[in-house]
Short mmCIF file of C-alpha atoms in Angstrom, two decimals:
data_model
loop_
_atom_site.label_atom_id
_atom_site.label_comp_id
_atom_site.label_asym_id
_atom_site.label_seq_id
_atom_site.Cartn_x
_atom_site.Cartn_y
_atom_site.Cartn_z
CA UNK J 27 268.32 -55.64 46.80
CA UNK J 28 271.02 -58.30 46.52
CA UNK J 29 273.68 -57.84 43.59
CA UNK J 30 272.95 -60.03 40.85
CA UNK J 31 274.38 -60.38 37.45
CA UNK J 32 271.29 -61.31 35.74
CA UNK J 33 267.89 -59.90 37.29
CA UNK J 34 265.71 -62.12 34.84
CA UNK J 35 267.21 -65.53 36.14
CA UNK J 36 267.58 -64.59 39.72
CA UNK J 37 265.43 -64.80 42.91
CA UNK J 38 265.00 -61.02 42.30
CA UNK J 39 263.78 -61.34 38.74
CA UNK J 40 261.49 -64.08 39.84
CA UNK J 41 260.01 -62.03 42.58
CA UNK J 42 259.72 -59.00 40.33
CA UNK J 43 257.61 -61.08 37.73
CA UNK J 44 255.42 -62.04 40.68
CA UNK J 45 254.40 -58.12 40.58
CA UNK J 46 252.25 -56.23 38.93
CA UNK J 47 253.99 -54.21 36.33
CA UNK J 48 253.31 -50.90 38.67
CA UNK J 49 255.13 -52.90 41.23
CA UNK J 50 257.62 -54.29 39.22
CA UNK J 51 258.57 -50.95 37.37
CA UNK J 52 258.68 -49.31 40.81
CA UNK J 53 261.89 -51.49 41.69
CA UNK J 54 265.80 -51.68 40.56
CA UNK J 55 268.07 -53.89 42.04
CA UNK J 56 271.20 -52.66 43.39
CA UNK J 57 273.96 -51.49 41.54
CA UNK J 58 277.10 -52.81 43.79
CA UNK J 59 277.76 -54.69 46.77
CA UNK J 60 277.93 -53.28 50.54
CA UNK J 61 281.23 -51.92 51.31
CA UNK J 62 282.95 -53.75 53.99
CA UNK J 63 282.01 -53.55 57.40
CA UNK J 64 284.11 -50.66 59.67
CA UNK J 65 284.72 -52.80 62.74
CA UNK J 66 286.19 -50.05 64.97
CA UNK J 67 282.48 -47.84 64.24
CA UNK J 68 280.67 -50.78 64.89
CA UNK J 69 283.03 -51.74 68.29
CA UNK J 70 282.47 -48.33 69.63
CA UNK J 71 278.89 -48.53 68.47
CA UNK J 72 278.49 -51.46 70.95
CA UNK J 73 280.28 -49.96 73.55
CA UNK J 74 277.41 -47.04 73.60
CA UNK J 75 275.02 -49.49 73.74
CA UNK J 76 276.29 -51.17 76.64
CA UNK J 77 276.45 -47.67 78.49
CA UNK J 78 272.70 -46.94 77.72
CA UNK J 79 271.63 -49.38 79.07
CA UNK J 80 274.34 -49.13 82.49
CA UNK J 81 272.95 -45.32 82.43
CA UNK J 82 268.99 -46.38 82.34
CA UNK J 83 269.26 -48.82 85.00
CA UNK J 84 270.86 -46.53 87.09
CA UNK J 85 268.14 -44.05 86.81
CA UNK J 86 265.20 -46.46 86.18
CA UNK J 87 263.46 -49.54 86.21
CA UNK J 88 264.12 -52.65 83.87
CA UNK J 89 261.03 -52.07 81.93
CA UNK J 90 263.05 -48.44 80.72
CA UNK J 91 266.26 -51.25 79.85
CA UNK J 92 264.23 -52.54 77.94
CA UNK J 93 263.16 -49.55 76.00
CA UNK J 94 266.54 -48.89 75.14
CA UNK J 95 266.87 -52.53 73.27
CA UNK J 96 263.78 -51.81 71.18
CA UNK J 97 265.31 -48.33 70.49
CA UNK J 98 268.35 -50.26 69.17
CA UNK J 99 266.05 -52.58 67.10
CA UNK J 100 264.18 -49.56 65.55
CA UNK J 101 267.64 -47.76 64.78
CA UNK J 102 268.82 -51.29 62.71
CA UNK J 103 265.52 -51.27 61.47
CA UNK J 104 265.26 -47.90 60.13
CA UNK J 105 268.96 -47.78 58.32
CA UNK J 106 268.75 -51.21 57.28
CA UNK J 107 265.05 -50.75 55.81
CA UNK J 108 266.46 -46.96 54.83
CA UNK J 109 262.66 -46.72 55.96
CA UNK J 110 261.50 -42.87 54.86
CA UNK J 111 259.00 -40.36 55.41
CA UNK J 112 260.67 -37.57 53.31
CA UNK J 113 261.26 -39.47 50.83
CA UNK J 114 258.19 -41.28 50.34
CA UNK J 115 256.12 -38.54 50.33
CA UNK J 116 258.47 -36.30 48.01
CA UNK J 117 258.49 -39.19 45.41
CA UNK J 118 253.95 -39.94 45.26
CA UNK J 119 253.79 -35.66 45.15
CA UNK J 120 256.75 -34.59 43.07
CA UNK J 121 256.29 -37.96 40.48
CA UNK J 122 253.72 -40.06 41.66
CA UNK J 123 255.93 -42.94 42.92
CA UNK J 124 254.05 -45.08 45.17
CA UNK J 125 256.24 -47.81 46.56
CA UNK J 126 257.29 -46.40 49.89
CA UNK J 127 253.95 -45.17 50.72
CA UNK J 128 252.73 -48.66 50.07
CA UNK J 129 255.44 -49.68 52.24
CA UNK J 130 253.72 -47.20 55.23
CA UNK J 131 250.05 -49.05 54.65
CA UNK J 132 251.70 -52.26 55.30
CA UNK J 133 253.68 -50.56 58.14
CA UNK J 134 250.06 -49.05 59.30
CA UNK J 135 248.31 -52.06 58.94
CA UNK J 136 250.33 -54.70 60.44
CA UNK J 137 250.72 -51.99 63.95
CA UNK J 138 247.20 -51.66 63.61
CA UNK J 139 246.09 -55.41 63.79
CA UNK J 140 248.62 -56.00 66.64
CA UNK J 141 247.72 -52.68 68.72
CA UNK J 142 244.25 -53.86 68.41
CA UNK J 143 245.38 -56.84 70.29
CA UNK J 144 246.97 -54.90 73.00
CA UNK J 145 244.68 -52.59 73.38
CA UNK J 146 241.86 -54.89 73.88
CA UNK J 147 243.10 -56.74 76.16
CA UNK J 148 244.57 -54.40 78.44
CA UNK J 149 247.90 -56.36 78.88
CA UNK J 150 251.26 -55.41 79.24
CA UNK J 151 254.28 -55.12 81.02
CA UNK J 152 253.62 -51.32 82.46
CA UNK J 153 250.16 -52.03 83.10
CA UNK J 154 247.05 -51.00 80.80
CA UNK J 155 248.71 -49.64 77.92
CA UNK J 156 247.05 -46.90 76.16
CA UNK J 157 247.40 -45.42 72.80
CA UNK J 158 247.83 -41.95 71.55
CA UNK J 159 244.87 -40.20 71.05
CA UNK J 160 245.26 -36.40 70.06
CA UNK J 161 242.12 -33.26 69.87
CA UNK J 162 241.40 -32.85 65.82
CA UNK J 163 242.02 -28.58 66.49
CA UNK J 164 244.10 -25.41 64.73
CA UNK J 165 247.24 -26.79 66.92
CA UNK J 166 247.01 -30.08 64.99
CA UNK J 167 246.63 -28.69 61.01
CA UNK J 168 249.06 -26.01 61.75
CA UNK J 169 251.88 -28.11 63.55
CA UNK J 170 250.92 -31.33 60.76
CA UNK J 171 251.38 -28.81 57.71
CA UNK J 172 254.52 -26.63 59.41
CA UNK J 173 256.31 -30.48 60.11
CA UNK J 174 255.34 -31.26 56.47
CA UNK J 175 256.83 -28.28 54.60
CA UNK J 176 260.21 -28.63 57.36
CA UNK J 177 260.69 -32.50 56.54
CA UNK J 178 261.23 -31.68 53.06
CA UNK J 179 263.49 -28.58 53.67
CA UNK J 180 265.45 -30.28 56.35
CA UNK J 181 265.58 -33.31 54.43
CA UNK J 182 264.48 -36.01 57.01
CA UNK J 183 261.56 -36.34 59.47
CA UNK J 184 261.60 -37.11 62.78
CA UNK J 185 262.83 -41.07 62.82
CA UNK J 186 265.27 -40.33 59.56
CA UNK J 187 266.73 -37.54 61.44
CA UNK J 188 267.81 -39.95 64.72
CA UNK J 189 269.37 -42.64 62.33
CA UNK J 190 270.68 -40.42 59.71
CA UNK J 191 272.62 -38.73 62.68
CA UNK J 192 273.21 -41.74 63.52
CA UNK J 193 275.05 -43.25 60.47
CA UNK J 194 277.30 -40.05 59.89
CA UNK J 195 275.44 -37.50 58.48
CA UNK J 196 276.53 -34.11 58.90
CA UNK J 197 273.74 -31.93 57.71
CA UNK J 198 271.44 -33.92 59.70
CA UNK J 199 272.84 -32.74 62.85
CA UNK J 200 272.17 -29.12 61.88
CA UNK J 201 268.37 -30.73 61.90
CA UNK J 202 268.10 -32.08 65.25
CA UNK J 203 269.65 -29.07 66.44
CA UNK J 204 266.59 -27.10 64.29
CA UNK J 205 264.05 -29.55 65.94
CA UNK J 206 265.71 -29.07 69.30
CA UNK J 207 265.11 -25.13 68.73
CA UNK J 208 261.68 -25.17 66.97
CA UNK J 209 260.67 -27.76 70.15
CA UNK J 210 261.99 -25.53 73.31
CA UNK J 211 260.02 -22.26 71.09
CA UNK J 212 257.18 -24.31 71.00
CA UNK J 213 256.97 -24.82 74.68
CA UNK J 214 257.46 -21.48 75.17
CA UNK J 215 254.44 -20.43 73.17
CA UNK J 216 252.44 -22.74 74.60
CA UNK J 217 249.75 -21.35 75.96
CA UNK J 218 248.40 -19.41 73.03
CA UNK J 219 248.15 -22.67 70.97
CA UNK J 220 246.56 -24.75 73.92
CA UNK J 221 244.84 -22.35 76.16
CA UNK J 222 243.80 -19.04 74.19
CA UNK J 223 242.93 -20.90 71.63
CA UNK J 224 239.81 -23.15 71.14
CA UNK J 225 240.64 -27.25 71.39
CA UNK J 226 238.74 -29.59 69.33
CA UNK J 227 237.60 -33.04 69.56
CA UNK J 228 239.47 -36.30 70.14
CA UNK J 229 237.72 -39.04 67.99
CA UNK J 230 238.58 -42.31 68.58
CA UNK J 231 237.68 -44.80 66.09
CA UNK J 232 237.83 -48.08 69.35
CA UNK J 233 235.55 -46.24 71.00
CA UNK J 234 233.05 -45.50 68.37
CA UNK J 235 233.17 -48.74 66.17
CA UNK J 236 234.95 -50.87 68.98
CA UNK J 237 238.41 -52.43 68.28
CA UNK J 238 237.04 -54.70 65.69
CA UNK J 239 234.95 -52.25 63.68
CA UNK J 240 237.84 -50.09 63.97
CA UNK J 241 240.68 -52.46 62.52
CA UNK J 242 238.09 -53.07 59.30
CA UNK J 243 237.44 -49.34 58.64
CA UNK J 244 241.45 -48.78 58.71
CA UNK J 245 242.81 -51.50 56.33
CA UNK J 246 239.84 -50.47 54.21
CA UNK J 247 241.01 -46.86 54.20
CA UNK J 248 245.02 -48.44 53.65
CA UNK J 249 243.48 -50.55 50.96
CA UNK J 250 241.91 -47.61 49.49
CA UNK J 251 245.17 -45.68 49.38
CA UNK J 252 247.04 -48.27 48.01
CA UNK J 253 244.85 -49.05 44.95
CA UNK J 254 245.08 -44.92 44.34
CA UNK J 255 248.49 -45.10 44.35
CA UNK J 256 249.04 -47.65 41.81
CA UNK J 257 246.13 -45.65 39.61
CA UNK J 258 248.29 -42.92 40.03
CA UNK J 259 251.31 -45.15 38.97
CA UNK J 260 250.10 -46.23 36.25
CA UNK J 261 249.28 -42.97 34.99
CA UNK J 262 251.99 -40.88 35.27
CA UNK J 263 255.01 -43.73 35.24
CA UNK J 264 257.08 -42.42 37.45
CA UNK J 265 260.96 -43.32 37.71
CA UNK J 266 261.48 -46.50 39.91
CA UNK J 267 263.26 -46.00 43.22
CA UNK J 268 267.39 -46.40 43.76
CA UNK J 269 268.01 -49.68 46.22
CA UNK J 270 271.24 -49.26 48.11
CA UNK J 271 273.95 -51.42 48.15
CA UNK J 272 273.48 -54.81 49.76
CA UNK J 273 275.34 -58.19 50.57
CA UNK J 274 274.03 -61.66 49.57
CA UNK J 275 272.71 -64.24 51.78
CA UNK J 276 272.43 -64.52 55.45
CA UNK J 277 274.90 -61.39 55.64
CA UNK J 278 272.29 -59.33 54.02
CA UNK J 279 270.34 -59.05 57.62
CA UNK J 280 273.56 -57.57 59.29
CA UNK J 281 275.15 -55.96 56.23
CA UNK J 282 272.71 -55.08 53.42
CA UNK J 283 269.81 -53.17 52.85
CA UNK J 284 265.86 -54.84 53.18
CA UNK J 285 263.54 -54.97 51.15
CA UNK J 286 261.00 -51.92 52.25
CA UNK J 287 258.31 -54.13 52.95
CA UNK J 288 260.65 -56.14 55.61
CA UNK J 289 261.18 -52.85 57.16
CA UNK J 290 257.52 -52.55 57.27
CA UNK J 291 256.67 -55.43 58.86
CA UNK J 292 259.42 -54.83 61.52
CA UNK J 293 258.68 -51.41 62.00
CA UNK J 294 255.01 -52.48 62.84
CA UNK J 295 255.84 -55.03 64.98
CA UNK J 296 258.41 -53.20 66.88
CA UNK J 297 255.74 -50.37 67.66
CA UNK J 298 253.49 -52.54 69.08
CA UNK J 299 256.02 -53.85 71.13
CA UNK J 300 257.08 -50.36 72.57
CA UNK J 301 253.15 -50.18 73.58
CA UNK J 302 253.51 -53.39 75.21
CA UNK J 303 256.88 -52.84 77.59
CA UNK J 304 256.43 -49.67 78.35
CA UNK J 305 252.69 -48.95 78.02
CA UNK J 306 252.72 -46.14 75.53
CA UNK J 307 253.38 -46.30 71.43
CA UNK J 308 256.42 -44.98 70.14
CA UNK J 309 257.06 -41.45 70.31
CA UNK J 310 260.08 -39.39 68.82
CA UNK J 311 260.11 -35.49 69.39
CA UNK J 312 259.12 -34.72 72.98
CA UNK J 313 262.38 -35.72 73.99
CA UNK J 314 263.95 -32.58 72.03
CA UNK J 315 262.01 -30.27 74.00
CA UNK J 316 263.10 -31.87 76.69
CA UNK J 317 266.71 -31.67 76.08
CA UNK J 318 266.67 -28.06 75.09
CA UNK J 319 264.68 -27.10 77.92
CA UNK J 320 267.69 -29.10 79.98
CA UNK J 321 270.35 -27.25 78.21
CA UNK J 322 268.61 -24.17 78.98
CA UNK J 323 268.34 -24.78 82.60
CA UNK J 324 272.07 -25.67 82.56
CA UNK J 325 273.19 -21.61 80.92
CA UNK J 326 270.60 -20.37 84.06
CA UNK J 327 267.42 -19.71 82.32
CA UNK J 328 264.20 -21.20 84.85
CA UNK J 329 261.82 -22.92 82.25
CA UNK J 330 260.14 -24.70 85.18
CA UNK J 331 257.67 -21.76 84.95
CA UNK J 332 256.67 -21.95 81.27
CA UNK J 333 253.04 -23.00 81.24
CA UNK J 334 254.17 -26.27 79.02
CA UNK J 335 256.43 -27.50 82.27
CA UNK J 336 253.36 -26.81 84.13
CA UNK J 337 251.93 -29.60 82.98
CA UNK J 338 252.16 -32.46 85.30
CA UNK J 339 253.60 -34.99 83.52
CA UNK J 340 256.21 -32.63 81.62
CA UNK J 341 256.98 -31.33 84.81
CA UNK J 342 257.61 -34.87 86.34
CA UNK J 343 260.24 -35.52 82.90
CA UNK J 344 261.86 -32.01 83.57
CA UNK J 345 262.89 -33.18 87.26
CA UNK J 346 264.29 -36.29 86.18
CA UNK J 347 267.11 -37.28 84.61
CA UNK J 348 266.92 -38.21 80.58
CA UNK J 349 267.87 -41.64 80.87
CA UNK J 350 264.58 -42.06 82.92
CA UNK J 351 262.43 -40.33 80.35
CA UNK J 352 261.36 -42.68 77.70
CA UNK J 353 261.05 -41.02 74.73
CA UNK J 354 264.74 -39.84 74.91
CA UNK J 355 265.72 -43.31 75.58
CA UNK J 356 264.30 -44.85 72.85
CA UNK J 357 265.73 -41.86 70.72
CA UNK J 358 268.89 -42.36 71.99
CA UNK J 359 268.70 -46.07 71.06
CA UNK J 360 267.41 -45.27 67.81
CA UNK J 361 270.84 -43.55 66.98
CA UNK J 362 273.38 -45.70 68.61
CA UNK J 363 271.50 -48.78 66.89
CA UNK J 364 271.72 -47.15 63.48
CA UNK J 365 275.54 -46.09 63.98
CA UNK J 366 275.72 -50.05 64.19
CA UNK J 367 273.71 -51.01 61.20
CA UNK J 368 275.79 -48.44 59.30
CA UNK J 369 279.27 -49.63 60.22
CA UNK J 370 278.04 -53.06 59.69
CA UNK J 371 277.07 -52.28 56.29
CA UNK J 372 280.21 -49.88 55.73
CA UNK J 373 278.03 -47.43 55.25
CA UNK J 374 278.80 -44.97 58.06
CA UNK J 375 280.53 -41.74 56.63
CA UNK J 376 281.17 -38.42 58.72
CA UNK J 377 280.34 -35.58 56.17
CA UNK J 378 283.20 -33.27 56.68
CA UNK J 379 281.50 -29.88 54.60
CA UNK J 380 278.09 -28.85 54.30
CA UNK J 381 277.63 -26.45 52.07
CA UNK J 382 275.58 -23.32 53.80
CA UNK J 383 272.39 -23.57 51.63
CA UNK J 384 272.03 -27.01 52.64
CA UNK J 385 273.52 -26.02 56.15
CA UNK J 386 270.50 -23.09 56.05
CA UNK J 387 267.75 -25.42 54.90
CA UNK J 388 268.83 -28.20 57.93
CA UNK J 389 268.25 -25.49 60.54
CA UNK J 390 265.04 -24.21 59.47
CA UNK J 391 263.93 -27.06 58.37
CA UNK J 392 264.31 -28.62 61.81
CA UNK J 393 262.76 -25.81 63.54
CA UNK J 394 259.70 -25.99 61.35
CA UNK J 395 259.62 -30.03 61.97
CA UNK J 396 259.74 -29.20 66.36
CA UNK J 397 257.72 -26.43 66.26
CA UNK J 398 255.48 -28.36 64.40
CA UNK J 399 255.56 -31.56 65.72
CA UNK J 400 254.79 -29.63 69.56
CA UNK J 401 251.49 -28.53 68.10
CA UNK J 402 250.47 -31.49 66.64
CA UNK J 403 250.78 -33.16 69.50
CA UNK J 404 253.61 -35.79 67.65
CA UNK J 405 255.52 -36.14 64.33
CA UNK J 406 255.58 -38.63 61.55
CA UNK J 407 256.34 -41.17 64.61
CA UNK J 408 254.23 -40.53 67.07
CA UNK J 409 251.20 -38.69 65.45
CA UNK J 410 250.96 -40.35 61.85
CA UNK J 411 252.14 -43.97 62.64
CA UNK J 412 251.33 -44.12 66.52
CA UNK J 413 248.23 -42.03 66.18
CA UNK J 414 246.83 -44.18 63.79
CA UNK J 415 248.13 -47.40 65.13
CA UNK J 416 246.09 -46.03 68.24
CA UNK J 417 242.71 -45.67 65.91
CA UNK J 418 242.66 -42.25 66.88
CA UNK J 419 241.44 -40.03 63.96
CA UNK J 420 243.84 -37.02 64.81
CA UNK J 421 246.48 -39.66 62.99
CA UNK J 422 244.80 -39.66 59.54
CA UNK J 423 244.35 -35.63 59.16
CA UNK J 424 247.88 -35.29 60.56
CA UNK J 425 248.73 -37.39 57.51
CA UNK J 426 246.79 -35.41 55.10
CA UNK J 427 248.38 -31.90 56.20
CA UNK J 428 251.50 -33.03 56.24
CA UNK J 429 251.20 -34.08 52.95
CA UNK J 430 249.72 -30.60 52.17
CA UNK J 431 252.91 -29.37 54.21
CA UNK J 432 254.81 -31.35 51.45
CA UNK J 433 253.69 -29.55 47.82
CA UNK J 434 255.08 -26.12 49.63
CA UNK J 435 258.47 -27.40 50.65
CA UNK J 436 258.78 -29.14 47.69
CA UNK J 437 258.62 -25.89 46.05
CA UNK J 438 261.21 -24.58 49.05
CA UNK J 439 263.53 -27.19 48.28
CA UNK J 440 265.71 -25.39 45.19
CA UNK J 441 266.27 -22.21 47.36
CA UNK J 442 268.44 -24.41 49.64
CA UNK J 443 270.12 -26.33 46.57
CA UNK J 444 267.94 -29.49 47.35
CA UNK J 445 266.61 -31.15 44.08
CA UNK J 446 263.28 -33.31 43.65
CA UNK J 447 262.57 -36.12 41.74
CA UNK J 448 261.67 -35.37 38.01
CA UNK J 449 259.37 -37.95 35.45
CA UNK J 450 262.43 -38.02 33.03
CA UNK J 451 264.88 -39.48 35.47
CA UNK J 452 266.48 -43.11 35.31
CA UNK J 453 265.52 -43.17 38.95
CA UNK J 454 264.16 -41.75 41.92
#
């Protein structure tokens, strides 16, 4: 929120008396301005950008160039928003705060009205785009509760781990380099999750209500959420939630954090148009499979044979290059777009120590989070927000055992010095 000197007379006070007192009590306004902006982090920053989008179009089509812009636009999005998974479900299970969960219906719900569009239709620039629709089966409640209990020991998820890497953090390399592990094991083990055992049914909510009937029953079920999680607000009064620093103004969209529910919005719209360029909703975590799988093919070990690479279309992104797959080009944007945000906002720090609990935690955290996310078919990203987006019901019970993934890290977190959020703090 913007730096004010006197909350009650400001636009910020105004818009908090606008809220319900749940709402209002679930807000602080920042405590100092943004530092100032790191020009040579944000010049080199650019620089990558530029040579993302030279390496795509050298390996594939315009439509891919253009994946790599929205993958910069979700990277600003996410640091700028400091839009979180981890976070928002550690603060509704650990103290009942609701906000950023609120912030993920209106997320949900705006991706949901504008994939219905898409969808419908059957328009877009790589031909008929389809959703994600996943099999409701073991695979899925494992992989949802695994990714769950890892996002809260490796401290991000899936989309906080690109832009926290992004922005500087050390520890969060040590989870992409978990995820990258848990991903290629995943692969390997493949076949007993997907062909010894028993696959269940893929329920789509289009196809049984039609698009219409479909968008109602969802932003009833968001609606329904929400309302719980101001009951729940209201009775356990949980600690409001820390905003970051900020600038005033027009700077504010370069340098300073948004407001959750602009992140929302943004994040929503942005998915939909990832479904639209390229034909397919955003993803995150195939891509890590991909590149360990690479890396692994690099030291001399043949994963072409692995049942998972047997697949045809896995097969077809293990021949190519990576700047022609498009999940790793959007992840790749995601990063290089938040090292900009984070420069712009001063904001970018390289953590120089980790200390080995939290080092620990990272790592198996990460490997919980691409294990997981492999046999659920997606992660927070691509299961939970594209799945549902897509009206596909594997979406909403990934959501629920993740969140029952959530209560056991929680409980994980103090063995790797991590602390959650208590009722008696000044803030979340």
């Amino acid at each position: 929120m913007s730096v004010l000197s006197d909350p009650a007379e400001s636009g910020f006070g105004r818009t908090l008396r606008r809220l319900p007192a749940v709402e209002r009590s679930a807000h602080q306004p920042a405590a100092k301005p943004a530092p100032p902006t790191d020009w040579t982090v944000v010049t080199i920053g650019l620089v990558l950008a530029v040579l993302l989008a030279w390496a795509v179009s050298r390996y594939a089509n315009g439509i891919m160039v253009g994946c790599s812009v929205l993958g910069l636009a979700l990277g600003f999005t996410l640091f700028h928003s400091r839009f979180g998974f981890t976070s928002a479900w550690r603060q509704v299970v650990a103290v009942g705060q609701g906000v950023a969960l609120r912030a993920h219906m209106l997320m949900l719900a705006v991706a949901c009205v504008l994939f219905s569009v898409v969808l419908s239709t059957g328009v877009g620039l790589s031909g008929a785009p389809k959703g994600f629709t996943n099999p409701i089966g073991i695979a899925l409640v494992v992989g949802a509760f695994l990714f769950g209990m890892g996002m809260q020991v490796g401290g991000s998820c899936a989309s906080g781990t690109l832009f926290a890497v992004g922005s500087g953090q050390s520890a969060i390399v040590l989870t992409l380099f978990g995820f990258i592990v848990g991903s290629v094991l995943a692969a390997l083990s493949y076949t007993f999750w997907f062909v010894t055992l028993p696959s269940g049914p893929t329920i789509s909510l289009s196809k049984t209500f039609g698009y219409p009937g479909a968008l109602v029953l969802s932003l009833a079920v968001m609606a329904l959420i929400v309302a719980i999680s101001y009951a729940v607000a209201k009775r356990r009064n949980p600690p409001p939630v820390e905003d970051p620093p900020t600038a005033r103004g027009l700077a504010r969209v370069l340098r300073g954090s948004w407001p959750m529910w602009v992140g929302a919005i943004v994040l929503g719209g942005l998915n939909a148009a990832v479904l639209y360029v390229s034909g397919q909703p955003w993803g995150v975590t195939s891509a890590f499979g991909l590149w360990g799988s690479k890396i692994l093919g690099g030291l001399g070990v043949d994963v072409s044979h692995w049942a998972f690479w047997q697949v045809p279309a896995n097969a077809k992104s293990l021949s190519r290059s990576v700047f022609a797959d498009r999940i790793s080009v959007l992840d790749f944007g995601i990063m290089i777009g938040a090292l900009i945000a984070s420069a712009a906002g001063g904001a970018f720090m390289l953590h120089r120590r980790v200390p080995w609990r939290l080092a620990l935690g990272s790592v198996l955290g990460g490997i919980a989070m691409g294990y997981g996310a492999r046999l659920a078919g997606g992660c927070n990203i691509g299961a939970y927000f594209s799945g549902i987006a897509s009206f596909s019901l594997h979406g909403w019970v990934w959501g629920v055992m993740a969140l029952g993934g959530t209560f056991f890290g929680l409980r994980l977190r103090p063995l790797f010095g991590l602390t959650n959020p208590k009722p008696v703090d000044s803030i979340c």
